[in-house]
Short mmCIF file of C-alpha atoms in Angstrom, two decimals:
data_model
loop_
_atom_site.label_atom_id
_atom_site.label_comp_id
_atom_site.label_asym_id
_atom_site.label_seq_id
_atom_site.Cartn_x
_atom_site.Cartn_y
_atom_site.Cartn_z
CA MET A 1 -0.13 0.15 -0.28
CA GLN A 2 1.31 3.25 -0.60
CA PHE A 3 -0.57 5.73 1.62
CA THR A 4 1.50 9.08 1.75
CA GLY A 5 0.68 9.75 4.97
CA LYS A 6 -1.32 8.45 8.02
CA PRO A 7 -3.99 10.85 9.67
CA GLN A 8 -2.54 12.66 12.66
CA ALA A 9 -5.39 11.29 14.81
CA LEU A 10 -4.38 7.56 14.05
CA ARG A 11 -0.37 8.35 15.03
CA ARG A 12 -0.51 7.40 18.47
CA VAL A 13 0.34 4.32 20.08
CA SER A 14 -2.55 1.75 20.29
CA GLN A 15 -3.15 -1.09 21.56
CA VAL A 16 -3.02 -4.25 19.40
CA PRO A 17 -6.26 -5.19 18.50
CA SER A 18 -6.03 -8.74 19.90
CA VAL A 19 -4.85 -7.33 23.14
CA LEU A 20 -7.63 -4.76 23.40
CA ALA A 21 -9.83 -7.63 22.80
CA PHE A 22 -8.27 -9.78 25.77
CA SER A 23 -8.62 -6.72 28.29
CA GLN A 24 -12.44 -6.33 27.31
CA THR A 25 -13.30 -10.02 27.82
CA ALA A 26 -16.11 -10.62 30.16
CA PRO A 27 -15.11 -11.15 33.62
CA ASP A 28 -14.89 -15.02 35.20
CA ALA A 29 -17.96 -15.45 36.94
CA ASN A 30 -16.25 -18.29 39.07
CA ARG A 31 -13.61 -16.40 40.51
CA PHE A 32 -14.25 -15.16 44.28
CA GLY A 33 -14.78 -11.95 44.30
CA GLU A 34 -15.45 -10.80 41.09
CA SER A 35 -18.76 -9.73 41.49
CA ILE A 36 -17.62 -7.00 44.15
CA ARG A 37 -15.02 -6.18 41.52
CA ILE A 38 -17.73 -5.58 38.58
CA LEU A 39 -19.65 -3.56 41.21
CA LEU A 40 -16.86 -1.37 41.96
CA ARG A 41 -15.78 -0.84 38.46
CA TRP A 42 -16.22 3.15 37.51
CA LYS A 43 -15.23 2.99 33.51
CA GLY A 44 -18.30 1.94 31.48
CA SER A 45 -20.24 1.76 34.77
CA VAL A 46 -23.79 2.55 35.37
CA TYR A 47 -22.93 4.71 38.31
CA LYS A 48 -20.85 6.95 35.71
CA THR A 49 -24.05 7.30 33.55
CA ILE A 50 -26.40 8.38 36.08
CA TRP A 51 -24.29 10.22 38.68
CA LYS A 52 -25.29 13.75 37.48
CA ASP A 53 -28.98 12.46 37.24
CA LEU A 54 -28.42 11.40 40.77
CA LEU A 55 -27.27 14.31 42.31
CA VAL A 56 -30.03 16.39 40.46
CA TYR A 57 -32.54 14.07 41.67
CA TYR A 58 -31.52 14.17 45.58
CA ALA A 59 -30.83 18.32 45.58
CA LEU A 60 -34.48 18.67 43.95
CA TYR A 61 -35.71 16.45 46.68
CA TYR A 62 -34.47 17.92 49.44
CA LEU A 63 -35.23 21.32 48.04
CA LEU A 64 -38.87 20.39 48.32
CA THR A 65 -38.43 19.08 51.58
CA ILE A 66 -37.00 22.12 52.93
CA LEU A 67 -39.68 23.88 51.13
CA HIS A 68 -42.28 21.82 53.04
CA ASN A 69 -41.40 21.99 56.65
CA PHE A 70 -39.50 25.71 56.50
CA VAL A 71 -40.88 27.94 54.06
CA LEU A 72 -44.66 27.02 53.41
CA GLY A 73 -47.45 28.08 55.43
CA ASP A 74 -50.18 25.87 56.89
CA ASP A 75 -52.21 26.26 53.80
CA GLY A 76 -49.47 25.68 51.52
CA LYS A 77 -48.29 22.30 53.54
CA LYS A 78 -51.89 21.27 53.10
CA ALA A 79 -51.64 21.77 49.42
CA PHE A 80 -48.11 20.17 49.39
CA MET A 81 -49.47 17.41 51.15
CA ASN A 82 -52.44 16.82 48.77
CA LEU A 83 -49.99 16.97 45.81
CA ALA A 84 -47.45 14.38 47.72
CA LYS A 85 -50.32 11.96 48.44
CA TYR A 86 -51.79 12.23 44.54
CA CYS A 87 -48.46 11.42 43.22
CA LEU A 88 -47.92 8.62 45.39
CA ARG A 89 -51.26 6.97 44.44
CA ASN A 90 -50.33 7.42 40.71
CA SER A 91 -46.97 6.76 40.69
CA ASN A 92 -47.16 3.21 39.60
CA SER A 93 -50.04 3.88 37.29
CA ILE A 94 -47.72 4.99 34.49
CA ASN A 95 -46.73 1.52 32.73
CA LEU A 96 -43.21 2.13 32.00
CA MET A 97 -42.37 -1.36 31.31
CA ILE A 98 -44.33 -1.64 28.23
CA MET A 99 -42.88 1.97 26.95
CA LEU A 100 -39.28 1.36 27.41
CA SER A 101 -39.32 -2.70 26.67
CA PHE A 102 -40.70 -1.77 23.09
CA PHE A 103 -37.82 1.44 22.75
CA THR A 104 -34.92 -1.04 24.27
CA SER A 105 -35.81 -3.56 21.99
CA THR A 106 -36.13 -1.80 19.01
CA ALA A 107 -32.99 0.01 19.38
CA LEU A 108 -31.17 -3.25 20.36
CA GLN A 109 -32.41 -5.12 17.44
CA ARG A 110 -31.05 -2.30 15.19
CA LEU A 111 -27.83 -2.43 16.82
CA PHE A 112 -27.44 -5.95 16.09
CA THR A 113 -28.63 -5.60 12.39
CA VAL A 114 -25.85 -2.88 12.42
CA GLN A 115 -22.95 -4.69 13.92
CA THR A 116 -23.65 -7.58 11.81
CA MET A 117 -23.80 -5.71 8.39
CA ILE A 118 -20.63 -3.75 8.97
CA PRO A 119 -18.70 -4.03 6.11
CA GLY A 120 -14.96 -5.69 6.00
CA THR A 121 -12.21 -5.01 3.74
CA ALA A 122 -9.95 -7.94 4.50
CA LYS A 123 -12.05 -10.44 2.56
CA VAL A 124 -12.23 -8.26 -0.94
CA ILE A 125 -8.78 -7.35 -0.87
CA THR A 126 -7.46 -10.85 -0.34
CA PHE A 127 -9.32 -12.09 -2.89
CA PHE A 128 -8.71 -10.13 -5.49
CA VAL A 129 -4.97 -10.90 -4.48
CA MET A 130 -4.90 -14.43 -4.77
CA SER A 131 -7.00 -14.28 -7.98
CA LEU A 132 -4.39 -12.44 -9.94
CA LYS A 133 -1.59 -14.47 -11.69
CA PRO A 134 1.61 -14.25 -9.89
CA ASN A 135 4.75 -12.05 -10.63
CA LEU A 136 3.20 -9.74 -12.92
CA PRO A 137 5.39 -6.47 -13.44
CA GLU A 138 2.32 -4.43 -12.93
CA GLY A 139 0.69 -6.52 -10.09
CA PRO A 140 1.94 -4.73 -7.38
CA ILE A 141 0.77 -1.44 -8.39
CA ILE A 142 -2.77 -3.13 -9.26
CA VAL A 143 -3.18 -4.79 -6.13
CA GLU A 144 -1.96 -1.25 -4.47
CA GLN A 145 -4.46 0.56 -6.36
CA PHE A 146 -7.58 -2.18 -5.50
CA ALA A 147 -6.75 -1.98 -1.60
CA ARG A 148 -6.46 1.68 -1.28
CA TRP A 149 -9.83 2.30 -2.98
CA THR A 150 -11.21 -0.37 -1.00
CA VAL A 151 -10.02 1.06 2.32
CA ILE A 152 -11.26 4.71 0.88
CA ALA A 153 -15.08 3.10 0.41
CA TRP A 154 -15.09 1.99 3.77
CA ILE A 155 -13.82 5.51 5.10
CA LEU A 156 -16.47 7.14 3.33
CA THR A 157 -19.19 4.90 4.20
CA PHE A 158 -18.97 5.42 8.03
CA ARG A 159 -17.98 9.04 7.50
CA VAL A 160 -21.89 9.41 6.86
CA VAL A 161 -22.64 7.44 10.16
CA CYS A 162 -20.06 8.20 12.66
CA LYS A 163 -19.59 11.84 13.78
CA PRO A 164 -15.95 11.62 15.49
CA LEU A 165 -14.74 9.95 12.03
CA ARG A 166 -16.52 12.71 10.03
CA ALA A 167 -14.80 15.28 12.73
CA MET A 168 -11.66 13.76 11.68
CA PHE A 169 -12.23 13.96 8.22
CA PRO A 170 -14.51 16.75 7.79
CA ASN A 171 -14.42 17.28 3.80
CA MET A 172 -11.97 15.66 0.84
CA ILE A 173 -9.25 18.03 1.32
CA SER A 174 -8.59 16.72 4.51
CA LEU A 175 -8.77 12.92 3.51
CA GLN A 176 -5.84 14.21 1.02
CA ALA A 177 -3.97 15.85 3.15
CA ALA A 178 -4.10 12.48 5.31
CA GLY A 179 -2.54 10.67 2.25
CA ILE A 180 -5.71 8.40 1.86
CA ILE A 181 -6.90 9.78 -1.42
CA ARG A 182 -5.13 11.60 -4.39
CA GLU A 183 -5.92 14.88 -5.86
CA LYS A 184 -7.27 13.31 -9.14
CA GLU A 185 -9.83 11.63 -6.83
CA ARG A 186 -10.64 14.44 -4.57
CA ILE A 187 -11.63 16.26 -7.23
CA ILE A 188 -13.88 13.49 -9.08
CA LEU A 189 -15.52 12.89 -5.63
CA GLU A 190 -16.03 16.70 -4.87
CA ARG A 191 -17.40 16.84 -8.25
CA VAL A 192 -20.16 14.20 -7.39
CA GLU A 193 -21.53 16.79 -4.66
CA THR A 194 -21.61 19.84 -6.77
CA GLU A 195 -23.52 17.88 -9.67
CA HIS A 196 -26.00 17.19 -6.87
CA ASN A 197 -25.52 13.16 -7.45
CA THR A 198 -27.59 11.45 -4.93
CA THR A 199 -24.94 8.44 -5.34
CA PRO A 200 -23.13 8.18 -2.07
CA ARG A 201 -19.26 8.62 -2.63
CA ALA A 202 -18.63 5.10 -0.85
CA LEU A 203 -20.32 3.53 -3.80
CA VAL A 204 -18.76 5.63 -6.59
CA VAL A 205 -15.26 4.68 -5.25
CA ILE A 206 -16.46 1.09 -5.30
CA ASP A 207 -17.71 1.81 -9.02
CA TRP A 208 -13.98 2.48 -9.52
CA MET A 209 -13.06 -0.96 -8.06
CA ILE A 210 -15.72 -2.62 -10.76
CA LEU A 211 -13.92 -1.01 -13.49
CA LEU A 212 -10.51 -2.05 -12.55
CA LEU A 213 -11.87 -5.99 -12.03
CA LYS A 214 -13.00 -5.22 -15.84
CA GLU A 215 -9.27 -3.99 -16.94
CA THR A 216 -7.78 -6.73 -15.36
CA SER A 217 -10.01 -9.20 -17.14
CA VAL A 218 -9.49 -7.51 -20.50
CA HIS A 219 -5.87 -7.61 -20.08
CA ASN A 220 -6.24 -11.15 -18.93
CA ARG A 221 -4.57 -10.89 -15.78
CA PHE A 222 -6.57 -13.44 -13.71
CA THR A 223 -5.33 -16.94 -13.19
CA GLU A 224 -8.59 -17.79 -14.61
CA LYS A 225 -11.39 -16.03 -16.43
CA SER A 226 -13.91 -17.22 -13.86
CA ASN A 227 -11.94 -15.20 -11.04
CA HIS A 228 -13.20 -11.96 -12.60
CA LEU A 229 -16.96 -13.02 -11.75
CA LYS A 230 -16.24 -14.41 -8.50
CA THR A 231 -14.36 -11.48 -7.46
CA LEU A 232 -16.95 -9.38 -8.81
CA ASP A 233 -19.22 -11.22 -6.39
CA VAL A 234 -17.33 -10.56 -3.48
CA VAL A 235 -17.12 -6.75 -4.51
CA MET A 236 -20.90 -6.52 -4.80
CA SER A 237 -21.30 -8.14 -1.57
CA PHE A 238 -18.87 -5.49 0.06
CA LYS A 239 -21.00 -2.57 -2.14
CA LYS A 240 -24.12 -4.22 -0.54
CA SER A 241 -22.91 -4.02 3.36
CA CYS A 242 -21.45 -0.10 2.89
CA GLY A 243 -24.92 0.26 1.37
CA ASN A 244 -26.84 -0.96 4.21
CA THR A 245 -24.51 0.90 6.68
CA ILE A 246 -25.28 4.29 4.80
CA LYS A 247 -28.94 3.40 5.14
CA PHE A 248 -28.45 3.15 8.92
CA ALA A 249 -27.80 6.97 9.00
CA THR A 250 -30.87 7.72 6.90
CA LYS A 251 -33.37 5.63 8.27
CA ASN A 252 -32.85 5.94 12.12
CA ILE A 253 -35.16 5.25 15.17
CA PRO A 254 -38.31 7.78 14.61
CA TYR A 255 -37.35 10.97 17.36
CA ALA A 256 -41.14 10.83 18.60
CA LEU A 257 -40.36 7.21 19.68
CA ILE A 258 -37.15 8.50 22.05
CA GLN A 259 -38.68 11.64 23.10
CA ALA A 260 -41.85 9.62 24.26
CA ALA A 261 -39.54 7.26 26.28
CA ILE A 262 -37.56 10.39 27.63
CA ILE A 263 -40.94 11.85 28.76
CA VAL A 264 -42.53 8.91 30.41
CA VAL A 265 -39.21 8.31 32.47
CA TYR A 266 -38.83 11.54 33.56
CA THR A 267 -42.23 12.32 34.39
CA TYR A 268 -42.22 9.21 36.71
CA GLY A 269 -38.96 10.61 38.28
CA LEU A 270 -40.81 14.23 38.95
CA MET A 271 -43.87 11.97 40.43
CA THR A 272 -41.28 10.02 42.67
CA LEU A 273 -39.89 13.52 43.78
CA MET A 274 -43.07 14.27 45.18
CA ALA A 275 -44.64 11.00 46.25
CA ARG A 276 -44.51 11.42 50.09
CA ASN A 277 -46.51 9.30 52.95
CA PHE A 278 -47.24 11.80 55.36
CA ASP A 279 -50.01 9.73 56.86
CA ASP A 280 -47.50 6.71 57.84
CA ALA A 281 -45.10 9.37 58.83
CA ASP A 282 -47.27 10.77 61.41
CA SER A 283 -48.82 7.42 62.76
CA ALA A 284 -45.23 5.40 62.62
CA GLY A 285 -43.34 8.16 63.98
CA PHE A 286 -39.32 8.51 63.50
CA MET A 287 -38.52 5.58 61.23
CA ALA A 288 -41.45 6.57 58.52
CA GLY A 289 -40.19 9.79 58.97
CA ILE A 290 -36.67 8.82 57.94
CA VAL A 291 -37.72 7.24 54.81
CA ASN A 292 -39.18 10.35 53.55
CA TYR A 293 -36.10 12.17 53.97
CA PHE A 294 -34.02 9.12 52.29
CA PRO A 295 -36.06 8.28 49.49
CA ILE A 296 -34.09 4.99 48.72
CA ILE A 297 -36.96 2.68 46.94
CA PRO A 298 -38.66 5.78 44.82
CA SER A 299 -35.24 6.55 43.77
CA LEU A 300 -34.03 3.33 43.35
CA GLN A 301 -36.90 2.65 41.06
CA PHE A 302 -36.33 5.83 38.85
CA PHE A 303 -32.72 4.89 38.49
CA VAL A 304 -33.40 1.73 36.96
CA PHE A 305 -35.68 3.06 34.62
CA LEU A 306 -32.99 5.67 33.88
CA VAL A 307 -30.47 3.10 33.24
CA TRP A 308 -32.62 1.35 31.11
CA LEU A 309 -33.45 4.26 29.12
CA ASN A 310 -29.94 5.55 28.66
CA PHE A 311 -28.93 1.97 27.63
CA GLY A 312 -31.66 2.21 25.01
CA ARG A 313 -30.57 5.37 23.71
CA ILE A 314 -26.56 4.31 23.61
CA ALA A 315 -27.81 1.38 21.26
CA VAL A 316 -29.34 4.03 18.89
CA ASN A 317 -26.34 5.47 17.98
CA PRO A 318 -23.31 2.82 18.19
CA PHE A 319 -21.15 4.98 16.58
CA GLY A 320 -20.82 8.15 18.63
CA THR A 321 -18.57 8.92 21.51
CA ASP A 322 -19.38 6.85 24.50
CA GLU A 323 -17.28 4.44 26.10
CA ASP A 324 -19.60 1.74 24.95
CA ASP A 325 -19.55 2.55 21.36
CA ILE A 326 -18.16 0.91 18.39
CA ASP A 327 -14.73 2.59 18.44
CA VAL A 328 -14.66 3.14 14.22
CA LYS A 329 -11.06 5.09 14.80
CA LEU A 330 -9.47 1.69 15.98
CA LEU A 331 -11.31 -0.31 13.12
CA LEU A 332 -10.33 2.45 10.79
CA GLU A 333 -6.72 2.03 11.92
CA THR A 334 -6.98 -1.77 11.60
CA HIS A 335 -8.20 -1.79 8.01
CA ILE A 336 -5.61 0.51 6.89
CA GLN A 337 -2.58 -1.72 8.51
CA ASP A 338 -4.85 -5.04 7.04
CA SER A 339 -4.65 -3.21 3.38
CA TYR A 340 -0.90 -3.03 3.88
CA ARG A 341 -0.43 -6.44 4.96
CA LEU A 342 -2.94 -8.25 2.42
CA ALA A 343 -1.36 -5.98 -0.33
CA ASN A 344 2.34 -7.57 0.34
CA LEU A 345 1.00 -10.87 0.08
CA TYR A 346 1.31 -10.46 -3.71
CA THR A 347 4.86 -10.04 -3.65
CA GLN A 348 5.37 -12.61 -0.88
CA ASP A 349 5.89 -16.30 -0.63
CA LEU A 350 6.80 -18.76 2.21
CA GLU A 351 10.26 -18.99 1.55
CA SER A 352 10.32 -15.07 2.10
CA VAL A 353 9.00 -15.57 5.51
CA PHE A 354 10.46 -18.72 6.75
CA GLY A 355 13.30 -19.24 4.27
CA ALA A 356 13.82 -22.74 2.51
CA MET A 357 10.93 -25.07 3.27
CA PRO A 358 10.87 -28.70 3.48
CA GLN A 359 8.54 -28.95 0.36
CA LYS A 360 10.66 -26.95 -2.01
CA GLN A 361 12.51 -29.98 -3.68
CA TYR A 362 8.98 -30.97 -4.33
CA ASN A 363 7.78 -27.73 -5.47
CA GLU A 364 10.48 -27.58 -8.19
CA ALA A 365 10.19 -30.78 -9.38
CA ALA A 366 6.36 -29.74 -9.78
CA SER A 367 7.12 -26.89 -11.92
CA SER A 368 10.02 -28.75 -13.60
#
């Protein structure tokens, strides 16, 4: 691969993907004390998700308590108590389970679909490299061109759906400055937008790949004629995955559904802020009064629903900047490294890696 440079955001020391996967492996449930370690984990934890909401909730709760005890007069306290009793009676009438179940199941199903259709570059590049006749003088140039266009198509696909990647490459000039595309390619891709062509840029690049396959077949560079159509099938599958990923951005979950889930959860939270059982506090004395000052059970119910809501909202946009989102920048770095490695396979053989192999004499006998 002859990328003339590497994006500034990728010029960093990053973990090898296998090491990163090992560090993110699910914990061993049989290890003693593992449950406590999981509960005390902060990174990616539920506490990090809701701690700000928790502070606001308890601050409002105690402000309302101070308002009732020290600010309101007798008539105001009576109205406050009536409102609190009303909220207490009706706090469980809001059926959050149905709303959140529908919202999260829709978001998770969409997330699973997106994860399964994420396009990969390794299969396309490898299939093309292995389909060419070996030792062609122009072979390395063709392989480099095909592999680079594959990576460009991947980048342009995820620029549509991923804000961090779009921030890294806001325009075609930034891609050229990073050494990913060349000037003539940049001009063509910019012309697509100025001519109001509705074809996504990623699919335009894949069209270049298809034309390169056609040229390779015309000049008889494939080991077999059938390799042209076989490689074309792989490229079309890659194109379909890129197109489906782009549809992800244009066919999002309706905002009305997200808004409805947010409104219902926060309405429930407001009702639990006001819900207080003053009758039990007067009859049961000190302990019941403590419960009104420390609303553990009502707040626990609210925060369970809030975590559930936030989990669904994270699933709505898996390519964002949250810790649990898909790290598209790391994927990009991996695809660039893979393109270098796979393109070099054309000029390599086992002897260049291991030296003389035991089967060398049989290989020479078969070729002679």
